[in-house]
Coordinates of C-alpha atoms and ligand atoms in Angstrom, one line a residue:
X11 CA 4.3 26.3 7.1
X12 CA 5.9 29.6 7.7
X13 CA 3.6 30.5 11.2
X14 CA 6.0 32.5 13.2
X15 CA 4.1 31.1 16.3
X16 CA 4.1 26.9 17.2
X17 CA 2.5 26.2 14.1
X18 CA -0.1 23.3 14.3
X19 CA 1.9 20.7 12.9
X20 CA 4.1 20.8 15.9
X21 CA 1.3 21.3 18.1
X22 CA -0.1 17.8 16.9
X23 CA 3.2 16.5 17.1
X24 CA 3.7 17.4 20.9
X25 CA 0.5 17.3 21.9
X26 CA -2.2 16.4 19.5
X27 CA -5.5 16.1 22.2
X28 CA -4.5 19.9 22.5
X29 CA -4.3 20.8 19.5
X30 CA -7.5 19.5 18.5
X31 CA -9.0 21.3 21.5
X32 CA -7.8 24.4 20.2
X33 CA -8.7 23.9 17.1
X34 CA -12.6 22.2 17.7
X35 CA -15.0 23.7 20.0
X36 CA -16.7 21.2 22.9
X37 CA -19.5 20.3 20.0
X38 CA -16.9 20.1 17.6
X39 CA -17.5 23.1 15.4
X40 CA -14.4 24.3 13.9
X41 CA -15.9 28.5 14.1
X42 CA -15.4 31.6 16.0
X43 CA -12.3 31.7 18.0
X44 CA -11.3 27.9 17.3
X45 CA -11.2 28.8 14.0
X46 CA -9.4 32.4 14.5
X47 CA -6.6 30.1 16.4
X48 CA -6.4 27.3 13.9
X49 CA -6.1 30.4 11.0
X50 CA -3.2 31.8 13.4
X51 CA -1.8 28.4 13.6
X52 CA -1.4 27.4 10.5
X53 CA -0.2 30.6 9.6
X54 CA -3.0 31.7 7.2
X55 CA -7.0 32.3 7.1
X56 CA -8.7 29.3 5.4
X57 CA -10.6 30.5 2.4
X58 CA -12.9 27.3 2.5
X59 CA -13.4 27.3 6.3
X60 CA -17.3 27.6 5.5
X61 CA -17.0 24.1 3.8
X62 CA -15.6 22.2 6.4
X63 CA -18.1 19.7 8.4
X64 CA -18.7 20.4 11.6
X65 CA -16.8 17.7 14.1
X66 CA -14.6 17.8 11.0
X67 CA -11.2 16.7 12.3
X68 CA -7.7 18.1 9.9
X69 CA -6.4 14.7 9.0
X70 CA -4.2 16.1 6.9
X71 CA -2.2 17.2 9.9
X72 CA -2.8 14.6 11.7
X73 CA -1.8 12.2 8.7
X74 CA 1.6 11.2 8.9
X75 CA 4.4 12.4 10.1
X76 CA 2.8 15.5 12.3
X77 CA 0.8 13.2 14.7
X78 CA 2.8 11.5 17.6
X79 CA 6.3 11.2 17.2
X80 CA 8.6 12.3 14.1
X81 CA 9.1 9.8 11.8
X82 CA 12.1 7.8 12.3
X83 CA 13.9 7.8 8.7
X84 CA 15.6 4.9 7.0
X85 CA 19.4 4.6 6.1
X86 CA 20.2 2.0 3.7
X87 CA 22.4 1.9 1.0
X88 CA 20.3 1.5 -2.2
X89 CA 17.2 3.3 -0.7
X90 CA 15.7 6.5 -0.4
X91 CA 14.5 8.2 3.0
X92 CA 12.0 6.0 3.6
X93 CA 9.9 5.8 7.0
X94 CA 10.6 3.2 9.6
X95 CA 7.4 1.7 11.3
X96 CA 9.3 -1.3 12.8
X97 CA 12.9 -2.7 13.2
X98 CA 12.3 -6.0 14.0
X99 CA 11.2 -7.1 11.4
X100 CA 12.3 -3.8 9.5
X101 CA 9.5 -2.7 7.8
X102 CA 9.1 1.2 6.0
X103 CA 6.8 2.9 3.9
X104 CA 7.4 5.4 1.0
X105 CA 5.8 8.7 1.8
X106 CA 3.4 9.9 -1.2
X107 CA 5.7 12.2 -2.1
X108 CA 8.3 10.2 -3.1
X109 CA 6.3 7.4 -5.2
X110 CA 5.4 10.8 -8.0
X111 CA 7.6 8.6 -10.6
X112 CA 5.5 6.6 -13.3
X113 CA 7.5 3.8 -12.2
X114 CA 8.7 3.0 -8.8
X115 CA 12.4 2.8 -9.2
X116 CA 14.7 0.5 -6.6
X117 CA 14.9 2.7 -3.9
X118 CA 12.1 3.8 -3.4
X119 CA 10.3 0.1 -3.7
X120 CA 8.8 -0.4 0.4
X121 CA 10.2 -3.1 2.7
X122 CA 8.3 -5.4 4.6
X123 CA 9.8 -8.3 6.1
X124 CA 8.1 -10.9 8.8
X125 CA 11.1 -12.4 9.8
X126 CA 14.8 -12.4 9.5
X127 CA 15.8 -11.4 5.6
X128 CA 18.8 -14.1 4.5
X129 CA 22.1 -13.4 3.5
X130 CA 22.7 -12.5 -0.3
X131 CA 23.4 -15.3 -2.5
X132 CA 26.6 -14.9 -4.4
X133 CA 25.6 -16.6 -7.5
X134 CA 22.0 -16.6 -8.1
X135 CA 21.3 -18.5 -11.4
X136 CA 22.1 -21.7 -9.0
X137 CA 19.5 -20.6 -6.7
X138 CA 16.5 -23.7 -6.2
X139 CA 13.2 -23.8 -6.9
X140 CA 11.3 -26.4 -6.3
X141 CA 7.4 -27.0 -8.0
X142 CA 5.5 -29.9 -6.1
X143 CA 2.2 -31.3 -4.5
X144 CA -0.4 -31.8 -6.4
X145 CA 1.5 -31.8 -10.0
X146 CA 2.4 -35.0 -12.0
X147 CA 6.1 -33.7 -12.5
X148 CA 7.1 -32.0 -9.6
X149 CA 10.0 -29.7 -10.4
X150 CA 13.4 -28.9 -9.2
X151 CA 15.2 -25.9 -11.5
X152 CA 18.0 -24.1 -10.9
X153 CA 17.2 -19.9 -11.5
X154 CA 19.6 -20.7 -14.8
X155 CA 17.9 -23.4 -15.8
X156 CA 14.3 -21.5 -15.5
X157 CA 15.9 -18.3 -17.4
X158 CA 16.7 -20.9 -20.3
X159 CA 13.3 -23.1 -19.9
X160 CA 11.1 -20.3 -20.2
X161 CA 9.7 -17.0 -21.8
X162 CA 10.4 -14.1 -19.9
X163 CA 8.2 -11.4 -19.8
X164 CA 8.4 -8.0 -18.4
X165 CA 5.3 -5.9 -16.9
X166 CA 4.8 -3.0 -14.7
X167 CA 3.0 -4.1 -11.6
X168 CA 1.6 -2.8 -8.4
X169 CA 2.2 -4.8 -5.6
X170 CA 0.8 -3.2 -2.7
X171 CA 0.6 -4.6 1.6
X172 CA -2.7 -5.8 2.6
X173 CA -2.4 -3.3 5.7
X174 CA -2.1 -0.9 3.5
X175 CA -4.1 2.7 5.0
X176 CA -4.4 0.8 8.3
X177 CA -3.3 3.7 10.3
X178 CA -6.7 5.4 9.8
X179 CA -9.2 2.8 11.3
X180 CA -10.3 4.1 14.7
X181 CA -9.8 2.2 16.9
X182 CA -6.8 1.6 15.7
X183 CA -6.3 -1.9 14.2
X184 CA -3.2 -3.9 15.3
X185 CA -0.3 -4.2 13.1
X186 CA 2.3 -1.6 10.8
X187 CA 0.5 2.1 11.1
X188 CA 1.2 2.5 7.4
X189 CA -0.5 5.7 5.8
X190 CA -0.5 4.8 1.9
X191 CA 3.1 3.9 1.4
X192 CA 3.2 -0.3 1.4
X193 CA 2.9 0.3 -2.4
X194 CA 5.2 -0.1 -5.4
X195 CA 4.7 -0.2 -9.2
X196 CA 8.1 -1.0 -10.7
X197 CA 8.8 -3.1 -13.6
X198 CA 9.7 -6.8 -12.7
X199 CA 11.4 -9.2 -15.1
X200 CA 10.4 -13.0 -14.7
X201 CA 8.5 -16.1 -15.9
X202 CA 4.9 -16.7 -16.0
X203 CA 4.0 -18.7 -13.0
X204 CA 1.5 -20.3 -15.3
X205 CA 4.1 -21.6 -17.5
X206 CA 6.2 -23.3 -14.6
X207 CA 2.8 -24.7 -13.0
X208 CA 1.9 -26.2 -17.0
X209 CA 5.2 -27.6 -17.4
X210 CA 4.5 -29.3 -13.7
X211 CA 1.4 -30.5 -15.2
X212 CA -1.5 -29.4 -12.7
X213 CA -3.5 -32.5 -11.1
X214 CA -7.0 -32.4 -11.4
X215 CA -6.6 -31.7 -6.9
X216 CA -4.9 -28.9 -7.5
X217 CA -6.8 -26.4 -5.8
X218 CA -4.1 -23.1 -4.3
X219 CA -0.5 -22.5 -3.9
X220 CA 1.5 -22.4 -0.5
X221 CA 5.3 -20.4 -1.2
X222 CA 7.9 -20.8 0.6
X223 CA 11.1 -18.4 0.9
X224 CA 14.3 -18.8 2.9
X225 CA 13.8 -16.0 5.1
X226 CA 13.6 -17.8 8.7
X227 CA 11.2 -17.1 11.7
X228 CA 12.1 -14.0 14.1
X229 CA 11.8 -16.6 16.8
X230 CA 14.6 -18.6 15.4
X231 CA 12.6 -21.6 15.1
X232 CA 13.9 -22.8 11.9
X233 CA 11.0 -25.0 11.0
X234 CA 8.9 -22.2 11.4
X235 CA 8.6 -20.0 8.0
X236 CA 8.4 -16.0 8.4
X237 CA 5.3 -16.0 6.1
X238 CA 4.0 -18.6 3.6
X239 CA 0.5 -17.7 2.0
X240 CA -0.9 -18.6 -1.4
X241 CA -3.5 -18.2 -4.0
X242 CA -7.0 -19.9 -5.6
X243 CA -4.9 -21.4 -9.0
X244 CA -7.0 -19.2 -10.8
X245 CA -5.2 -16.2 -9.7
X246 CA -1.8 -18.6 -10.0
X247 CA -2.6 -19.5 -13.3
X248 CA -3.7 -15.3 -14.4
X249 CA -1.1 -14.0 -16.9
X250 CA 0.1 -11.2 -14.7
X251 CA 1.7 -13.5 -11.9
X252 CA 4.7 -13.8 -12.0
X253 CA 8.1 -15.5 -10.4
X254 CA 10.4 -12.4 -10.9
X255 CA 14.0 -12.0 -11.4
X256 CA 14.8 -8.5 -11.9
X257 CA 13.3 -5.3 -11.3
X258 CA 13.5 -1.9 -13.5
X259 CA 16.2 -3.7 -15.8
X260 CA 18.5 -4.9 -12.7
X261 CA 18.9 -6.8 -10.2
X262 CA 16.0 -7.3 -7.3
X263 CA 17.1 -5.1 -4.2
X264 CA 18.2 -8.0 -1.4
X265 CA 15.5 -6.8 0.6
X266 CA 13.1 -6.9 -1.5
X267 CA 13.4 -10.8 -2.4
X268 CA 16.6 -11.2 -4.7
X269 CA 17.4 -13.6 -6.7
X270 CA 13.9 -14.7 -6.8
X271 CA 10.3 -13.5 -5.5
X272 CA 6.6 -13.9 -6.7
X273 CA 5.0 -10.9 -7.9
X274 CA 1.0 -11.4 -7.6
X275 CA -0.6 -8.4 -8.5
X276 CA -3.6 -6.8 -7.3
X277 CA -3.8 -9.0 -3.9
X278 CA -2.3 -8.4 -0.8
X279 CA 1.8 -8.3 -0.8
X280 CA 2.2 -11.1 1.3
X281 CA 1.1 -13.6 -1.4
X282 CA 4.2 -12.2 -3.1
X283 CA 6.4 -14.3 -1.7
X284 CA 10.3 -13.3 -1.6
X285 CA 13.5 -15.0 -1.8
X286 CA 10.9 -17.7 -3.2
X287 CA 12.2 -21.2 -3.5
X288 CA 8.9 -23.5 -3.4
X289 CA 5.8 -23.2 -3.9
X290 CA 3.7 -26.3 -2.9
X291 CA 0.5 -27.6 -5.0
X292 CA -2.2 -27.6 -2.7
X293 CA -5.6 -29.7 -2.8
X294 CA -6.7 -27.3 0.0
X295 CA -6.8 -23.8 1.0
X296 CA -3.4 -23.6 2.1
X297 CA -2.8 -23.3 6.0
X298 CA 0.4 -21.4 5.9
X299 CA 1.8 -18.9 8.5
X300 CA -0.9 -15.5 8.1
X301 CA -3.7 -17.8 6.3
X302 CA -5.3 -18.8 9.5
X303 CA -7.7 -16.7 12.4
X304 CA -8.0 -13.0 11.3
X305 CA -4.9 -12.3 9.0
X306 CA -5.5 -11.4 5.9
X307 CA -8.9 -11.8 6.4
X308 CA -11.8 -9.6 6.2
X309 CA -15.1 -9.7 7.5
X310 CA -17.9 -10.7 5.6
X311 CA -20.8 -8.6 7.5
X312 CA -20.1 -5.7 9.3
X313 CA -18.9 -6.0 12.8
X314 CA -18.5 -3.4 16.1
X315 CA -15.4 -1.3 15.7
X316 CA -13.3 -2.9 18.5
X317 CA -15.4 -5.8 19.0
X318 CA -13.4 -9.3 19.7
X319 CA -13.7 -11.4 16.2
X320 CA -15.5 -14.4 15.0
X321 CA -12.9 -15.9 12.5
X322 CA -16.3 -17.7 11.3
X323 CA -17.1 -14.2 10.1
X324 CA -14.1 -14.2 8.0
X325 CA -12.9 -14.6 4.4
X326 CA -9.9 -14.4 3.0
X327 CA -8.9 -11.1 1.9
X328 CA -8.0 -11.1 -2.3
X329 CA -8.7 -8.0 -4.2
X330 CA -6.8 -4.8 -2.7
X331 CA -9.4 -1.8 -2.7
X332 CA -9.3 1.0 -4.8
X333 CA -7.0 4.0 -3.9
X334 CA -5.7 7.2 -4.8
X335 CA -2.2 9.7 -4.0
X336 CA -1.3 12.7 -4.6
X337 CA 2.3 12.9 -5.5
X338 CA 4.0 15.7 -6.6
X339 CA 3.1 17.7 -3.1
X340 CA 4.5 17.0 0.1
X341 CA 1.3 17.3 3.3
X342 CA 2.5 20.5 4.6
X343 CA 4.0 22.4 2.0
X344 CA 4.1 26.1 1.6
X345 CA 3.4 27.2 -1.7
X346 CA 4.5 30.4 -3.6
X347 CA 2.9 33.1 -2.8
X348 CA 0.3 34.5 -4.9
X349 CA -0.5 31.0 -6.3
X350 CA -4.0 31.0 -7.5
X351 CA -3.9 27.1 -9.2
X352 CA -2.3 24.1 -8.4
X353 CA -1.1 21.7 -10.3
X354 CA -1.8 18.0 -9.1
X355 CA -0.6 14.5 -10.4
X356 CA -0.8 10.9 -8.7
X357 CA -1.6 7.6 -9.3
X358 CA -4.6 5.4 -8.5
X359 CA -5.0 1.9 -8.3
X360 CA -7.9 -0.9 -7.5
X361 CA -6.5 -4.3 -6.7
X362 CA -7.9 -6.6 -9.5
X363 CA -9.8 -3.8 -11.3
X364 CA -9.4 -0.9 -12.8
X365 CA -9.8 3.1 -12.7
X366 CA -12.6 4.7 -13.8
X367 CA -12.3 7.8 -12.4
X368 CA -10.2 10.0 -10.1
X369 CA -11.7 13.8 -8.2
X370 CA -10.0 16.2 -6.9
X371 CA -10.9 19.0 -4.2
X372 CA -9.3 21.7 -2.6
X373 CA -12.6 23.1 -0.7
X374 CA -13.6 20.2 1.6
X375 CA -15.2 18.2 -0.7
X376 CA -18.2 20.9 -1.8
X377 CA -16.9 20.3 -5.6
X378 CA -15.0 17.7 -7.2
X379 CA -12.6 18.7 -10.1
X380 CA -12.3 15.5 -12.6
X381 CA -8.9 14.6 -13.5
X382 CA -7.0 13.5 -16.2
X383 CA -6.9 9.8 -15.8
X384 CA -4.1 8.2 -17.9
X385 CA -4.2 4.3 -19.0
X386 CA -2.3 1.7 -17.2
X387 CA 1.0 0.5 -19.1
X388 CA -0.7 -3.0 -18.4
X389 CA -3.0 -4.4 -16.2
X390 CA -2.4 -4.4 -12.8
X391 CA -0.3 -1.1 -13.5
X392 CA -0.8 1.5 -11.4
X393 CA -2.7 4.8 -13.4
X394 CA -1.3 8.2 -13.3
X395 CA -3.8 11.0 -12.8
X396 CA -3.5 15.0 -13.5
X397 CA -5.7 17.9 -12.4
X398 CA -5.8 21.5 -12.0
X399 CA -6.9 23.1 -8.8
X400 CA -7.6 26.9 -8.3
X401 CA -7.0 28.1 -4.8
X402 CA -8.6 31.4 -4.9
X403 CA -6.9 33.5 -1.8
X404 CA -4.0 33.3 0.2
X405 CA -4.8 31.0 3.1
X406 CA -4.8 27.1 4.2
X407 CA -6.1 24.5 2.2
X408 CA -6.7 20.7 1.9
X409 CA -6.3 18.8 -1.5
X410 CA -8.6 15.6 -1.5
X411 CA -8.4 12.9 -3.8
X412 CA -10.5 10.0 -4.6
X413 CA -10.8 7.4 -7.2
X414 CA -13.6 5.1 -8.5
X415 CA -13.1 1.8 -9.3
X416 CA -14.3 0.2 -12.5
X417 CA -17.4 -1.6 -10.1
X418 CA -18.3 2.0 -9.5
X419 CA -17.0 1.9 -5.3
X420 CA -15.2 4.7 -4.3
X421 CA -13.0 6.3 -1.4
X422 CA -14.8 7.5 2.0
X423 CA -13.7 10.2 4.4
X424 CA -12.8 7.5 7.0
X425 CA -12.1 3.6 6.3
X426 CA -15.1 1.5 6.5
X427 CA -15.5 -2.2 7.0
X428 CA -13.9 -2.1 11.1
X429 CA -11.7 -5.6 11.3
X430 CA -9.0 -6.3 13.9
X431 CA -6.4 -6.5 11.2
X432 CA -7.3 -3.4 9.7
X433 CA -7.6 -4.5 6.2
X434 CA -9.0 -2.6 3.4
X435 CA -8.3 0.3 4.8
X436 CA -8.8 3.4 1.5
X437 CA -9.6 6.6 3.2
X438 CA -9.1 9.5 0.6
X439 CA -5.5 11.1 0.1
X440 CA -5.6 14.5 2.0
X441 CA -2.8 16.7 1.6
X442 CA -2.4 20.1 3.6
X443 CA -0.9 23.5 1.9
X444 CA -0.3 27.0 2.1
X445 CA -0.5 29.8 0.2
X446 CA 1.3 32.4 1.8
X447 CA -0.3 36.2 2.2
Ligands
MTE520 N1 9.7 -14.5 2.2 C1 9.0 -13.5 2.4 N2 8.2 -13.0 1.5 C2 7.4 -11.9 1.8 C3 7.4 -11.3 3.0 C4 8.3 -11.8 4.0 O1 8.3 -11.4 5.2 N3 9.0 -12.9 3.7 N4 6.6 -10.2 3.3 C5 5.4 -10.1 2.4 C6 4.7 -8.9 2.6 S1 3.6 -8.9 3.9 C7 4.7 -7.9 1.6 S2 3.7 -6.6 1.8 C8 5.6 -7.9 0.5 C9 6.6 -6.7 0.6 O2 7.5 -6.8 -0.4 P1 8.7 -5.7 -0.4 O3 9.4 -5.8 0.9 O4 9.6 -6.1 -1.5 O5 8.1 -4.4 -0.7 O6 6.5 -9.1 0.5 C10 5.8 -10.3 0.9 N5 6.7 -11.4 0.8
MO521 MO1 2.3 -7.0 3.6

C-alpha cells in the first residue's frame, strides 16, 4: 500500500490491539473518525465502507503475514519462498499467492514433518516395503519390484493438512498457525494401494491401515514413530489412493517423502504417510502416534470455544471441508490506478466431495458475483475458479471468496465447530487491495 503515513499493515504488525483501536470505535463501529483514520491508513477512502458489519474486524490485514511478527521465509534448495511456522520439526506453508498454478509444481508443494526427515536414499528402487497383518500373503517388495508388479497410474491430487485454516479459530487452537497454505495439488506417479492390498489378499479382519515411514521421533526414541495414522479400508481400497513414486514427472522432493509416500486424498495429510515403508493390516482402528485423545479428531456436538475436551465427544476426523483461494493476488497489493474490474482466479476444493459453486465479493459480502467454476482433472483434483469483479472508485477493498460444496455447506466469516486441535477450520479467503487515487 502506497500510504505515505505508517500504513495499517505495519500498524498490525507492531501493534495490532492499536491498530484495531484506531480503526473500531469502543462499540465496535468502524464510522466517523475510526473510519476517516482507517481511510488515511490504508491510504485510500473505502468505497464499500457502508457495507461493512459493525464489530466487523479487517481480517484481511490481520491474515497472514501483517499480524504479529513478519513471516520468517524458507531457504531450501528446490523450494520456493515458502513460510516457516516451525523449525523443529520444519514445517511451512505456501502463501495463496504462490499456489495460482493448475498444478502445484515441486517447489512450491508445503512441508510438514513431525519428526526428524531421514537421509536420502541413494538408490531407491531397493527401498522396502512391507504389506502385513491381517492379509493371507503378507508382502515384502522392493520399490523395483512394485514398479514391475504393478500398473502405474498417474492423477492430480489434493492433499491438504488437517490443521489446515487453524490460525483463524479464536481462541486460538494449539498446533501450526497455518492460514490456507498446508495444501498441494500436484501430479503423483504410483500404484493403486488397492492393487498391493489385493495382491496381499485382505482377511475377512481386515478392518484399517496403520503406515509406517522411516522418519524417527524428535525425541530420539527410536521405537517411537514421528506419525503413523491410517484409514477405514474403504478409503484404502478407493481408486484414488495411492503409494506414490514420483511427483509432476520426477522424482518426489526428499522432504516431501521420496522414494516412496502414500497419497490419500481428500482426508487429512497425515494419513499420507511419507518415506512409507509398511503399512500394517489392522482388525482395529489403528492406535498409531496422532490417532488417539483429540488429534485428528473432531467433535461430534458442539463444544465451548476454549473449554477442556471430552475425547468421548470425539471422532475421527476424515473428510477435509470445503475451501476456496484466491490466487493470482497477493493480500495487500496495490493495483493500477484507475482500475475499475478485477480479474480473479483460484481454486477450491472439498475433501471427499466436490465443487458446486464458488462467489466472489469485493463489497463485504452485500453481493456475490458467481464464478467460473472449471471441472476437476480427476477426482480429488483441486478446481480452478475465474471471476470478474468491478471496483467502482479508487479506494480500499476486500475480495471474498467462498465455495459450496456438492452437499450444499459452505464457507462462514469465522471457523465454526470450536475443537482444541483446531480442525476443520474453512473461514472464507479474504484478500486486501488498493486502487490508488
Ligand atoms: N513419515 C511421515 N509422513 C508424514 C508426516 C510425517 O511427519 N512423517 N507428516 C504428515 C502430515 S501431518 C502431512 S500434512 C503431510 C505433509 O506432506 P508434505 O510435507 O509432503 O506436504 O505428510 C504426512 N506424512
Ligand atoms: Mo498435517
Amino acid at each position: 500500500m502506497r500510504s505515505k503515513e505508517r500504513g495499517l499493515f505495519e500498524l498490525y504488525r507492531d501493534d495490532p490491539e492499536r491498530a484495531d483501536a484506531l480503526v473500531f470505535n469502543r462499540r465496535g463501529l468502524l464510522k466517523g473518525s475510526a473510519l476517516a483514520a482507517m481511510g488515511a491508513a490504508v491510504g485510500g477512502a473505502i468505497p464499500f465502507s457502508g457495507n461493512m458489519p459493525s464489530g466487523y474486524v479487517p481480517a484481511a490485514l490481520a491474515q497472514g503475514a501483517p499480524a504479529g511478527a513478519a513471516p520468517k521465509v524458507l531457504k531450501m534448495d528446490g523450494k520456493a519462498d515458502l513460510v516457516i511456522l516451525g523449525d523443529k520439526p520444519l514445517v511451512a506453508e505456501t502463501p495463496e499467492h504462490l499456489l495460482n498454478d493448475d498444478v502445484t509444481p515441486n517447489d512450491k508443494i508445503f512441508i510438514r514433518n513431525n519428526g526428524v526427515a531421514p537421509d536420502p536414499v541413494s538408490s531407491p528402487d531397493s527401498w522396502e516395503f512391507t504389506v502385513d497383518g491381517e492379509v493371507n500373503n503378507a508382502l515384502k517388495l522392493t520399490l523395483g519390484e512394485m514398479k514391475k508388479k504393478f500398473q502405474p497410474v498417474t492423477l492430480a491430487l489434493q492433499m491438504e493438512c488437517g490443521g489446515n485454516g487453524r490460525s483463524a479459530f479464536e481462541p486460538k487452537a494449539s498446533g501450526n498457525q497455518w492460514t490456507n497454505g498446508a495444501i498441494s495439488n500436484a501430479r503423483w506417479t504410483g500404484i493403486r494401494l488397492k492393487d498391493v492390498l489385493q495382491a496381499a489378499g485382505l482377511k475377512p479382519g481386515a478392518v484399517y491401515t496403520g503406515h509406517y515411514g522411516s522418519d524417527t521421533h524428535l525425541s530420539g526414541d527410536a521405537t517411537k514413530p514421528a506419525i503413523s495414522r491410517g484409514v477405514p479400508i474403504a478409503k484404502a481400497m478407493e481408486e484414488h489412493t495411492i503409494i506414490a513414486y514420483a511427483v509432476n514427472g520426477g522424482p518426489i522432493p526428499q522432504i516431501n517423502g521420496a522414494p516412496l509416500r502414500l497419497i490419500v486424498p481428500g482426508w487429512p495429510g497425515s494419513t499420507s504417510q511419507k518415506w512409507v515403508n509398511r503399512i500394517w493390516i489392522r482388525d482395529r482402528e489403528h492406535d498409531g502416534q496422532g490417532m488417539g485423545g483429540t488429534s485428528y479428531r473432531v467433535p461430534i456436538k458442539p463444544m465451548v470455544p476454549g473449554d477442556k475436551a471430552d475425547p468421548k465427544n470425539f471422532r475421527i476426523l476424515e473428510s477435509m471441508p470445503v475451501r476456496s483461494i484466491i490466487t493470482n493476488i497477493a493480500n495487500g497489493t496495490e493495483l493500477k490506478a484507475g482500475t475499475r474490474q478485477v480479474g480473479l482466479r483460484g481454486h477450491a476444493w472439498a475433501g471427499d466431495h466436490s465443487v458446486r459453486d464458488v462467489h466472489v465479493s469485493a463489497d463485504f459480502g452485500q453481493t456475490w458475483t458467481t464464478a467460473k467454476v472449471g471441472k476437476a482433472a480427476n477426482k480429488y483434483a483441486w478446481q480452478t475458479w475465474t471471476a470478474d469483479l468491478k471496483l467502482p472508485d479508487a479506494g480500499y477493498y476486500e475480495l471474498w471468496v467462498k465455495a459450496t460444496d456438492s452437499n450444499g455447506r459452505s464457507q462462514g466469516h469465522a471457523p465454526g465447530h470450536w475443537n482444541p486441535q483446531g480442525y476443520n477450520g474453512n473461514a472464507m479467503h479474504r484478500v486486501a487491495v488498493l486502487v490508488p487515487a
